[in-house]
Amino acid sequence: MDASTVLLYLFTILAAGGGVAVVMQRDAVHSAVALLFTMLNLAAVYALMQAHLIAALQVVIYGGAIVILIVYIIMLLDVRSEDAVRWFRTGWLVALPMVLLFALLFGRAILPVSARASTESLLTGDIPCVGGAKCEQVCDDGVDTDGDGLTDCKDPDCGRHMACYGTVESVGGHLLGPFVLPFEVSSILLLAGIVGSILLTARQEGER
Amino acid sequence: MPLDHVFAFAFFMLMTGAAGVMLRRNLIVVLMSVELMLNSVNFAFVGVARQLGDSAGHVMVLMIFVVAAVEVAIGMAIVVNMFRQRESIAIDNFNVMRG
């Protein structure tokens, strides 16, 4: 086991522990700090899994926007000690069967995927071109090998190369290529979110 | 990290979040638990994408980021509204559907 694998497991376990702390803490502010801890550990996990763009966005969006918004609302409403020790008494009766059901369905769903995946799928050397067609063979030389106008990581051929996987070029190529419709729809979702949150919190004329 | 371990950790975090949603009574903590569940799915997506060498999984994660951001914004607006009505956000104070 090399150092990066050890770190990967370490950060994953820390993230899972942070997740438990989010649920177990009695003070909402402590929960929020535990959530931040979880998010940052997950960002480290993503970085170690070569998902560089996702790791950066995890820190910016979750650590910088979502957790801050949550902490801000806790501060605004001053409700941090409300929950004290009280949990749902009968909740376990619902929660336990639900967890077992989830476990069953989840296991049933992931086992085929888990069996199919290879151990190492990222390439380090030249890219093998399918069927003898021209493709971007060398992904880190700054030369447009196949002459299609896309150099190195910008070429989708290089998506599985170690130097390109998970970079802005690679993910952006997917985002503005096959996934352009979901990408555009997500902007409508964000707009709806903005309008909705303003509408929900705006006070009516004459309201206290 | 083999996929089995990725799924095991993701499942553990998903169940932790689900337990928080079902058992906690502070509405803000419930929303945080939902975030935790979304993050466990993100983790599974990144792990599978890494195993299969396909960046498409990262696009899914970006979509979940968008959903999570909108969910928190709307959720917090609802929390503020509920607090204005009852001066409390303990969810067992909200047991009727009408305002």
mmCIF file of C-alpha atoms in Angstrom:
data_model
loop_
_atom_site.group_PDB
_atom_site.id
_atom_site.type_symbol
_atom_site.label_atom_id
_atom_site.label_comp_id
_atom_site.label_asym_id
_atom_site.label_seq_id
_atom_site.Cartn_x
_atom_site.Cartn_y
_atom_site.Cartn_z
ATOM 1 C CA MET A 1 0.000 0.000 0.000
ATOM 2 C CA ASP A 2 1.591 3.261 -1.054
ATOM 3 C CA ALA A 3 1.315 6.620 0.675
ATOM 4 C CA SER A 4 -1.507 7.992 -1.467
ATOM 5 C CA THR A 5 -3.669 4.923 -0.788
ATOM 6 C CA VAL A 6 -3.095 5.278 2.951
ATOM 7 C CA LEU A 7 -4.013 8.971 2.747
ATOM 8 C CA LEU A 8 -7.082 8.122 0.676
ATOM 9 C CA TYR A 9 -8.373 5.723 3.314
ATOM 10 C CA LEU A 10 -7.434 8.134 6.110
ATOM 11 C CA PHE A 11 -9.381 11.035 4.578
ATOM 12 C CA THR A 12 -12.327 8.791 3.760
ATOM 13 C CA ILE A 13 -12.528 7.507 7.332
ATOM 14 C CA LEU A 14 -12.229 11.079 8.646
ATOM 15 C CA ALA A 15 -15.030 12.164 6.305
ATOM 16 C CA ALA A 16 -17.251 9.305 7.472
ATOM 17 C CA GLY A 17 -16.467 10.175 11.104
ATOM 18 C CA GLY A 18 -17.316 13.809 10.413
ATOM 19 C CA GLY A 19 -20.624 12.636 8.957
ATOM 20 C CA VAL A 20 -21.410 10.762 12.160
ATOM 21 C CA ALA A 21 -20.504 13.885 14.145
ATOM 22 C CA VAL A 22 -22.945 15.981 12.058
ATOM 23 C CA VAL A 23 -25.795 13.738 13.175
ATOM 24 C CA MET A 24 -24.658 13.169 16.774
ATOM 25 C CA GLN A 25 -23.775 16.739 17.828
ATOM 26 C CA ARG A 26 -26.412 18.421 19.956
ATOM 27 C CA ASP A 27 -25.449 21.988 19.109
ATOM 28 C CA ALA A 28 -26.359 23.020 15.555
ATOM 29 C CA VAL A 29 -23.147 25.059 15.235
ATOM 30 C CA HIS A 30 -21.069 22.014 16.144
ATOM 31 C CA SER A 31 -22.975 20.067 13.492
ATOM 32 C CA ALA A 32 -22.163 22.759 10.939
ATOM 33 C CA VAL A 33 -18.456 22.654 11.826
ATOM 34 C CA ALA A 34 -18.514 18.849 11.555
ATOM 35 C CA LEU A 35 -20.176 19.224 8.156
ATOM 36 C CA LEU A 36 -17.391 21.589 7.044
ATOM 37 C CA PHE A 37 -14.829 19.053 8.284
ATOM 38 C CA THR A 38 -16.561 16.320 6.268
ATOM 39 C CA MET A 39 -16.647 18.466 3.118
ATOM 40 C CA LEU A 40 -12.946 19.365 3.331
ATOM 41 C CA ASN A 41 -11.961 15.726 3.900
ATOM 42 C CA LEU A 42 -14.068 14.706 0.918
ATOM 43 C CA ALA A 43 -12.319 17.377 -1.160
ATOM 44 C CA ALA A 44 -8.990 15.771 -0.218
ATOM 45 C CA VAL A 45 -10.419 12.359 -1.179
ATOM 46 C CA TYR A 46 -11.513 13.728 -4.568
ATOM 47 C CA ALA A 47 -8.073 15.241 -5.159
ATOM 48 C CA LEU A 48 -6.470 11.869 -4.398
ATOM 49 C CA MET A 49 -8.917 10.233 -6.820
ATOM 50 C CA GLN A 50 -7.674 12.544 -9.610
ATOM 51 C CA ALA A 51 -10.928 14.534 -9.651
ATOM 52 C CA HIS A 52 -9.132 17.887 -9.506
ATOM 53 C CA LEU A 53 -11.969 20.127 -10.688
ATOM 54 C CA ILE A 54 -14.468 18.453 -8.357
ATOM 55 C CA ALA A 55 -12.072 18.793 -5.413
ATOM 56 C CA ALA A 56 -11.699 22.535 -5.997
ATOM 57 C CA LEU A 57 -15.442 23.030 -6.453
ATOM 58 C CA GLN A 58 -16.163 20.974 -3.334
ATOM 59 C CA VAL A 59 -14.123 23.428 -1.259
ATOM 60 C CA VAL A 60 -15.582 26.512 -2.950
ATOM 61 C CA ILE A 61 -19.254 25.478 -3.146
ATOM 62 C CA TYR A 62 -19.696 23.341 -0.029
ATOM 63 C CA GLY A 63 -17.089 24.874 2.256
ATOM 64 C CA GLY A 64 -17.420 28.407 0.986
ATOM 65 C CA ALA A 65 -21.105 28.758 0.180
ATOM 66 C CA ILE A 66 -23.350 26.068 1.637
ATOM 67 C CA VAL A 67 -21.829 25.676 5.110
ATOM 68 C CA ILE A 68 -21.453 29.448 5.441
ATOM 69 C CA LEU A 69 -25.124 29.907 4.525
ATOM 70 C CA ILE A 70 -26.133 27.315 7.122
ATOM 71 C CA VAL A 71 -23.995 28.927 9.824
ATOM 72 C CA TYR A 72 -25.392 32.322 8.865
ATOM 73 C CA ILE A 73 -28.979 31.093 9.267
ATOM 74 C CA ILE A 74 -28.150 29.489 12.637
ATOM 75 C CA MET A 75 -26.701 32.824 13.757
ATOM 76 C CA LEU A 76 -29.629 34.809 12.334
ATOM 77 C CA LEU A 77 -32.312 32.706 14.024
ATOM 78 C CA ASP A 78 -30.300 32.081 17.223
ATOM 79 C CA VAL A 79 -31.582 28.512 17.545
ATOM 80 C CA ARG A 80 -28.388 26.665 18.301
ATOM 81 C CA SER A 81 -29.352 25.130 21.658
ATOM 82 C CA GLU A 82 -32.950 24.314 20.746
ATOM 83 C CA ASP A 83 -32.426 20.651 19.973
ATOM 84 C CA ALA A 84 -30.621 19.921 23.258
ATOM 85 C CA VAL A 85 -30.717 16.160 23.904
ATOM 86 C CA ARG A 86 -34.145 15.409 22.513
ATOM 87 C CA TRP A 87 -34.433 12.911 19.722
ATOM 88 C CA PHE A 88 -37.492 11.273 18.277
ATOM 89 C CA ARG A 89 -38.363 8.523 20.739
ATOM 90 C CA THR A 90 -40.211 6.310 18.290
ATOM 91 C CA GLY A 91 -38.018 7.243 15.333
ATOM 92 C CA TRP A 92 -35.883 4.128 15.630
ATOM 93 C CA LEU A 93 -38.903 1.954 14.855
ATOM 94 C CA VAL A 94 -39.119 3.665 11.467
ATOM 95 C CA ALA A 95 -35.403 4.183 10.902
ATOM 96 C CA LEU A 96 -34.187 0.624 11.431
ATOM 97 C CA PRO A 97 -36.442 -1.090 8.832
ATOM 98 C CA MET A 98 -35.720 1.775 6.420
ATOM 99 C CA VAL A 99 -31.966 1.287 6.804
ATOM 100 C CA LEU A 100 -32.302 -2.461 6.244
ATOM 101 C CA LEU A 101 -34.464 -1.891 3.164
ATOM 102 C CA PHE A 102 -31.976 0.642 1.783
ATOM 103 C CA ALA A 103 -29.105 -1.771 2.447
ATOM 104 C CA LEU A 104 -30.890 -4.526 0.540
ATOM 105 C CA LEU A 105 -31.753 -2.343 -2.468
ATOM 106 C CA PHE A 106 -28.355 -0.657 -2.528
ATOM 107 C CA GLY A 107 -26.455 -3.942 -2.382
ATOM 108 C CA ARG A 108 -28.659 -5.372 -5.125
ATOM 109 C CA ALA A 109 -28.001 -2.334 -7.299
ATOM 110 C CA ILE A 110 -24.228 -1.997 -6.913
ATOM 111 C CA LEU A 111 -23.027 -5.599 -7.003
ATOM 112 C CA PRO A 112 -23.062 -5.866 -10.850
ATOM 113 C CA VAL A 113 -21.155 -2.553 -11.207
ATOM 114 C CA SER A 114 -18.667 -3.561 -8.564
ATOM 115 C CA ALA A 115 -17.878 -6.831 -10.322
ATOM 116 C CA ARG A 116 -17.443 -5.164 -13.713
ATOM 117 C CA ALA A 117 -14.891 -2.482 -12.834
ATOM 118 C CA SER A 118 -11.225 -3.051 -13.550
ATOM 119 C CA THR A 119 -8.496 -2.228 -11.073
ATOM 120 C CA GLU A 120 -6.628 0.457 -13.027
ATOM 121 C CA SER A 121 -8.236 2.210 -15.942
ATOM 122 C CA LEU A 122 -6.215 5.418 -16.291
ATOM 123 C CA LEU A 123 -3.442 5.384 -18.885
ATOM 124 C CA THR A 124 0.022 6.844 -18.534
ATOM 125 C CA GLY A 125 1.676 6.208 -21.903
ATOM 126 C CA ASP A 126 0.367 6.673 -25.418
ATOM 127 C CA ILE A 127 -3.359 6.383 -26.106
ATOM 128 C CA PRO A 128 -4.263 3.272 -28.139
ATOM 129 C CA CYS A 129 -6.337 4.401 -31.138
ATOM 130 C CA VAL A 130 -9.396 2.278 -31.805
ATOM 131 C CA GLY A 131 -9.505 0.556 -35.202
ATOM 132 C CA GLY A 132 -6.391 2.244 -36.574
ATOM 133 C CA ALA A 133 -8.149 5.613 -36.872
ATOM 134 C CA LYS A 134 -6.222 8.781 -36.150
ATOM 135 C CA CYS A 135 -6.464 10.073 -32.588
ATOM 136 C CA GLU A 136 -4.575 12.226 -30.118
ATOM 137 C CA GLN A 137 -1.933 9.635 -29.246
ATOM 138 C CA VAL A 138 0.386 11.612 -27.015
ATOM 139 C CA CYS A 139 -1.460 13.712 -24.455
ATOM 140 C CA ASP A 140 1.315 15.756 -22.850
ATOM 141 C CA ASP A 141 3.493 17.049 -25.722
ATOM 142 C CA GLY A 142 1.603 20.222 -26.673
ATOM 143 C CA VAL A 143 1.180 18.961 -30.246
ATOM 144 C CA ASP A 144 -2.126 18.327 -32.007
ATOM 145 C CA THR A 145 -1.227 14.779 -33.109
ATOM 146 C CA ASP A 146 -4.361 13.946 -35.104
ATOM 147 C CA GLY A 147 -4.866 17.430 -36.555
ATOM 148 C CA ASP A 148 -8.481 17.895 -35.488
ATOM 149 C CA GLY A 149 -7.805 21.284 -33.899
ATOM 150 C CA LEU A 150 -7.885 19.969 -30.318
ATOM 151 C CA THR A 151 -4.529 19.745 -28.535
ATOM 152 C CA ASP A 152 -3.683 17.338 -25.689
ATOM 153 C CA CYS A 153 -6.267 17.358 -22.883
ATOM 154 C CA LYS A 154 -8.765 19.381 -24.913
ATOM 155 C CA ASP A 155 -9.169 16.353 -27.192
ATOM 156 C CA PRO A 156 -11.768 13.847 -25.903
ATOM 157 C CA ASP A 157 -9.392 11.042 -26.965
ATOM 158 C CA CYS A 158 -7.236 11.931 -23.969
ATOM 159 C CA GLY A 159 -10.040 11.605 -21.403
ATOM 160 C CA ARG A 160 -8.533 8.484 -19.880
ATOM 161 C CA HIS A 161 -4.955 9.730 -19.764
ATOM 162 C CA MET A 162 -3.489 10.240 -16.303
ATOM 163 C CA ALA A 163 -2.497 13.840 -17.092
ATOM 164 C CA CYS A 164 -5.949 14.798 -18.407
ATOM 165 C CA TYR A 165 -8.462 12.844 -16.327
ATOM 166 C CA GLY A 166 -10.548 15.105 -14.091
ATOM 167 C CA THR A 167 -9.053 18.377 -15.307
ATOM 168 C CA VAL A 168 -11.129 21.402 -16.319
ATOM 169 C CA GLU A 169 -10.521 20.620 -20.007
ATOM 170 C CA SER A 170 -11.679 17.037 -19.706
ATOM 171 C CA VAL A 171 -14.771 17.657 -17.547
ATOM 172 C CA GLY A 172 -15.633 20.806 -19.476
ATOM 173 C CA GLY A 173 -15.449 18.854 -22.721
ATOM 174 C CA HIS A 174 -18.087 16.488 -21.350
ATOM 175 C CA LEU A 175 -20.159 19.311 -19.890
ATOM 176 C CA LEU A 176 -20.365 21.275 -23.141
ATOM 177 C CA GLY A 177 -20.471 18.162 -25.305
ATOM 178 C CA PRO A 178 -22.843 15.268 -24.570
ATOM 179 C CA PHE A 179 -24.199 16.869 -21.372
ATOM 180 C CA VAL A 180 -24.937 20.345 -22.694
ATOM 181 C CA LEU A 181 -28.714 20.019 -22.222
ATOM 182 C CA PRO A 182 -28.540 19.069 -18.502
ATOM 183 C CA PHE A 183 -25.988 21.872 -18.121
ATOM 184 C CA GLU A 184 -28.391 24.451 -19.562
ATOM 185 C CA VAL A 185 -31.329 23.060 -17.573
ATOM 186 C CA SER A 186 -29.305 23.371 -14.365
ATOM 187 C CA SER A 187 -29.007 27.116 -15.001
ATOM 188 C CA ILE A 188 -32.815 27.303 -15.108
ATOM 189 C CA LEU A 189 -32.891 25.382 -11.821
ATOM 190 C CA LEU A 190 -30.492 27.917 -10.286
ATOM 191 C CA LEU A 191 -32.645 30.785 -11.545
ATOM 192 C CA ALA A 192 -35.723 29.148 -10.024
ATOM 193 C CA GLY A 193 -33.785 28.784 -6.774
ATOM 194 C CA ILE A 194 -32.867 32.474 -6.715
ATOM 195 C CA VAL A 195 -36.416 33.632 -7.465
ATOM 196 C CA GLY A 196 -37.910 31.113 -5.034
ATOM 197 C CA SER A 197 -35.708 32.046 -2.088
ATOM 198 C CA ILE A 198 -36.359 35.761 -2.619
ATOM 199 C CA LEU A 199 -40.106 35.155 -2.937
ATOM 200 C CA LEU A 200 -40.200 32.957 0.167
ATOM 201 C CA THR A 201 -38.367 35.360 2.459
ATOM 202 C CA ALA A 202 -39.760 38.660 1.164
ATOM 203 C CA ARG A 203 -42.280 40.219 3.537
ATOM 204 C CA GLN A 204 -45.643 41.272 2.205
ATOM 205 C CA GLU A 205 -46.741 44.895 2.344
ATOM 206 C CA GLY A 206 -47.807 45.718 5.925
ATOM 207 C CA GLU A 207 -46.518 42.445 7.364
ATOM 208 C CA ARG A 208 -44.472 42.594 10.539
ATOM 209 C CA MET B 1 -9.424 2.192 -3.511
ATOM 210 C CA PRO B 2 -11.468 -0.770 -4.793
ATOM 211 C CA LEU B 3 -15.085 -0.092 -5.702
ATOM 212 C CA ASP B 4 -16.375 -2.284 -2.877
ATOM 213 C CA HIS B 5 -14.714 0.012 -0.344
ATOM 214 C CA VAL B 6 -15.953 3.128 -2.131
ATOM 215 C CA PHE B 7 -19.503 1.796 -1.997
ATOM 216 C CA ALA B 8 -19.118 0.712 1.617
ATOM 217 C CA PHE B 9 -18.020 4.191 2.703
ATOM 218 C CA ALA B 10 -20.635 5.889 0.514
ATOM 219 C CA PHE B 11 -23.334 3.631 1.915
ATOM 220 C CA PHE B 12 -22.211 4.306 5.467
ATOM 221 C CA MET B 13 -22.382 8.065 4.897
ATOM 222 C CA LEU B 14 -25.744 7.760 3.140
ATOM 223 C CA MET B 15 -27.177 5.834 6.084
ATOM 224 C CA THR B 16 -25.684 8.304 8.570
ATOM 225 C CA GLY B 17 -27.423 11.113 6.711
ATOM 226 C CA ALA B 18 -30.677 9.151 6.492
ATOM 227 C CA ALA B 19 -30.564 8.493 10.223
ATOM 228 C CA GLY B 20 -30.060 12.230 10.787
ATOM 229 C CA VAL B 21 -33.038 13.060 8.582
ATOM 230 C CA MET B 22 -35.278 10.564 10.349
ATOM 231 C CA LEU B 23 -34.123 11.066 13.943
ATOM 232 C CA ARG B 24 -33.102 14.685 14.445
ATOM 233 C CA ARG B 25 -35.655 17.343 15.320
ATOM 234 C CA ASN B 26 -33.732 20.511 14.526
ATOM 235 C CA LEU B 27 -34.742 21.430 10.978
ATOM 236 C CA ILE B 28 -31.322 22.911 10.153
ATOM 237 C CA VAL B 29 -29.581 19.699 11.242
ATOM 238 C CA VAL B 30 -32.056 17.730 9.112
ATOM 239 C CA LEU B 31 -31.039 19.831 6.098
ATOM 240 C CA MET B 32 -27.367 19.252 6.933
ATOM 241 C CA SER B 33 -28.054 15.508 6.978
ATOM 242 C CA VAL B 34 -29.571 15.795 3.505
ATOM 243 C CA GLU B 35 -26.336 17.482 2.394
ATOM 244 C CA LEU B 36 -24.459 14.544 3.867
ATOM 245 C CA MET B 37 -26.559 12.109 1.820
ATOM 246 C CA LEU B 38 -25.926 14.096 -1.369
ATOM 247 C CA ASN B 39 -22.199 14.066 -0.587
ATOM 248 C CA SER B 40 -22.138 10.314 -0.161
ATOM 249 C CA VAL B 41 -23.633 9.996 -3.650
ATOM 250 C CA ASN B 42 -20.976 12.414 -4.973
ATOM 251 C CA PHE B 43 -18.309 10.254 -3.393
ATOM 252 C CA ALA B 44 -19.720 7.130 -5.057
ATOM 253 C CA PHE B 45 -19.839 8.930 -8.422
ATOM 254 C CA VAL B 46 -16.226 10.094 -8.165
ATOM 255 C CA GLY B 47 -15.093 6.624 -7.064
ATOM 256 C CA VAL B 48 -16.838 4.884 -9.959
ATOM 257 C CA ALA B 49 -15.594 7.508 -12.431
ATOM 258 C CA ARG B 50 -12.046 6.887 -11.203
ATOM 259 C CA GLN B 51 -12.416 3.118 -11.518
ATOM 260 C CA LEU B 52 -13.906 3.257 -15.020
ATOM 261 C CA GLY B 53 -11.654 6.119 -16.185
ATOM 262 C CA ASP B 54 -14.655 8.107 -17.391
ATOM 263 C CA SER B 55 -15.020 11.819 -16.556
ATOM 264 C CA ALA B 56 -18.782 11.683 -17.162
ATOM 265 C CA GLY B 57 -19.187 10.843 -13.478
ATOM 266 C CA HIS B 58 -17.714 14.243 -12.644
ATOM 267 C CA VAL B 59 -20.440 15.917 -14.691
ATOM 268 C CA MET B 60 -23.035 14.116 -12.555
ATOM 269 C CA VAL B 61 -21.266 15.441 -9.453
ATOM 270 C CA LEU B 62 -21.475 18.979 -10.862
ATOM 271 C CA MET B 63 -25.217 18.520 -11.379
ATOM 272 C CA ILE B 64 -25.575 17.341 -7.767
ATOM 273 C CA PHE B 65 -23.626 20.448 -6.672
ATOM 274 C CA VAL B 66 -26.218 22.612 -8.412
ATOM 275 C CA VAL B 67 -29.112 20.691 -6.856
ATOM 276 C CA ALA B 68 -27.490 20.889 -3.402
ATOM 277 C CA ALA B 69 -26.909 24.640 -3.685
ATOM 278 C CA VAL B 70 -30.508 25.302 -4.754
ATOM 279 C CA GLU B 71 -31.832 22.951 -2.092
ATOM 280 C CA VAL B 72 -29.943 24.775 0.659
ATOM 281 C CA ALA B 73 -31.043 28.199 -0.599
ATOM 282 C CA ILE B 74 -34.723 27.220 -0.759
ATOM 283 C CA GLY B 75 -34.483 25.156 2.435
ATOM 284 C CA MET B 76 -33.019 28.037 4.406
ATOM 285 C CA ALA B 77 -35.711 30.386 3.062
ATOM 286 C CA ILE B 78 -38.336 27.904 4.297
ATOM 287 C CA VAL B 79 -36.563 27.645 7.679
ATOM 288 C CA VAL B 80 -36.638 31.435 8.046
ATOM 289 C CA ASN B 81 -40.346 31.465 7.153
ATOM 290 C CA MET B 82 -41.154 28.706 9.638
ATOM 291 C CA PHE B 83 -39.213 30.503 12.350
ATOM 292 C CA ARG B 84 -41.238 33.667 11.710
ATOM 293 C CA GLN B 85 -44.471 31.737 12.234
ATOM 294 C CA ARG B 86 -43.662 29.767 15.399
ATOM 295 C CA GLU B 87 -40.437 31.274 16.804
ATOM 296 C CA SER B 88 -39.023 27.747 16.647
ATOM 297 C CA ILE B 89 -37.553 25.311 14.136
ATOM 298 C CA ALA B 90 -38.074 22.059 16.050
ATOM 299 C CA ILE B 91 -39.956 20.015 13.507
ATOM 300 C CA ASP B 92 -42.383 18.478 15.985
ATOM 301 C CA ASN B 93 -43.845 21.964 16.392
ATOM 302 C CA PHE B 94 -45.005 21.712 12.793
ATOM 303 C CA ASN B 95 -47.586 18.945 12.702
ATOM 304 C CA VAL B 96 -50.369 20.529 10.660
ATOM 305 C CA MET B 97 -50.280 21.236 6.948
ATOM 306 C CA ARG B 98 -52.191 24.522 7.009
ATOM 307 C CA GLY B 99 -50.359 27.715 7.915
#
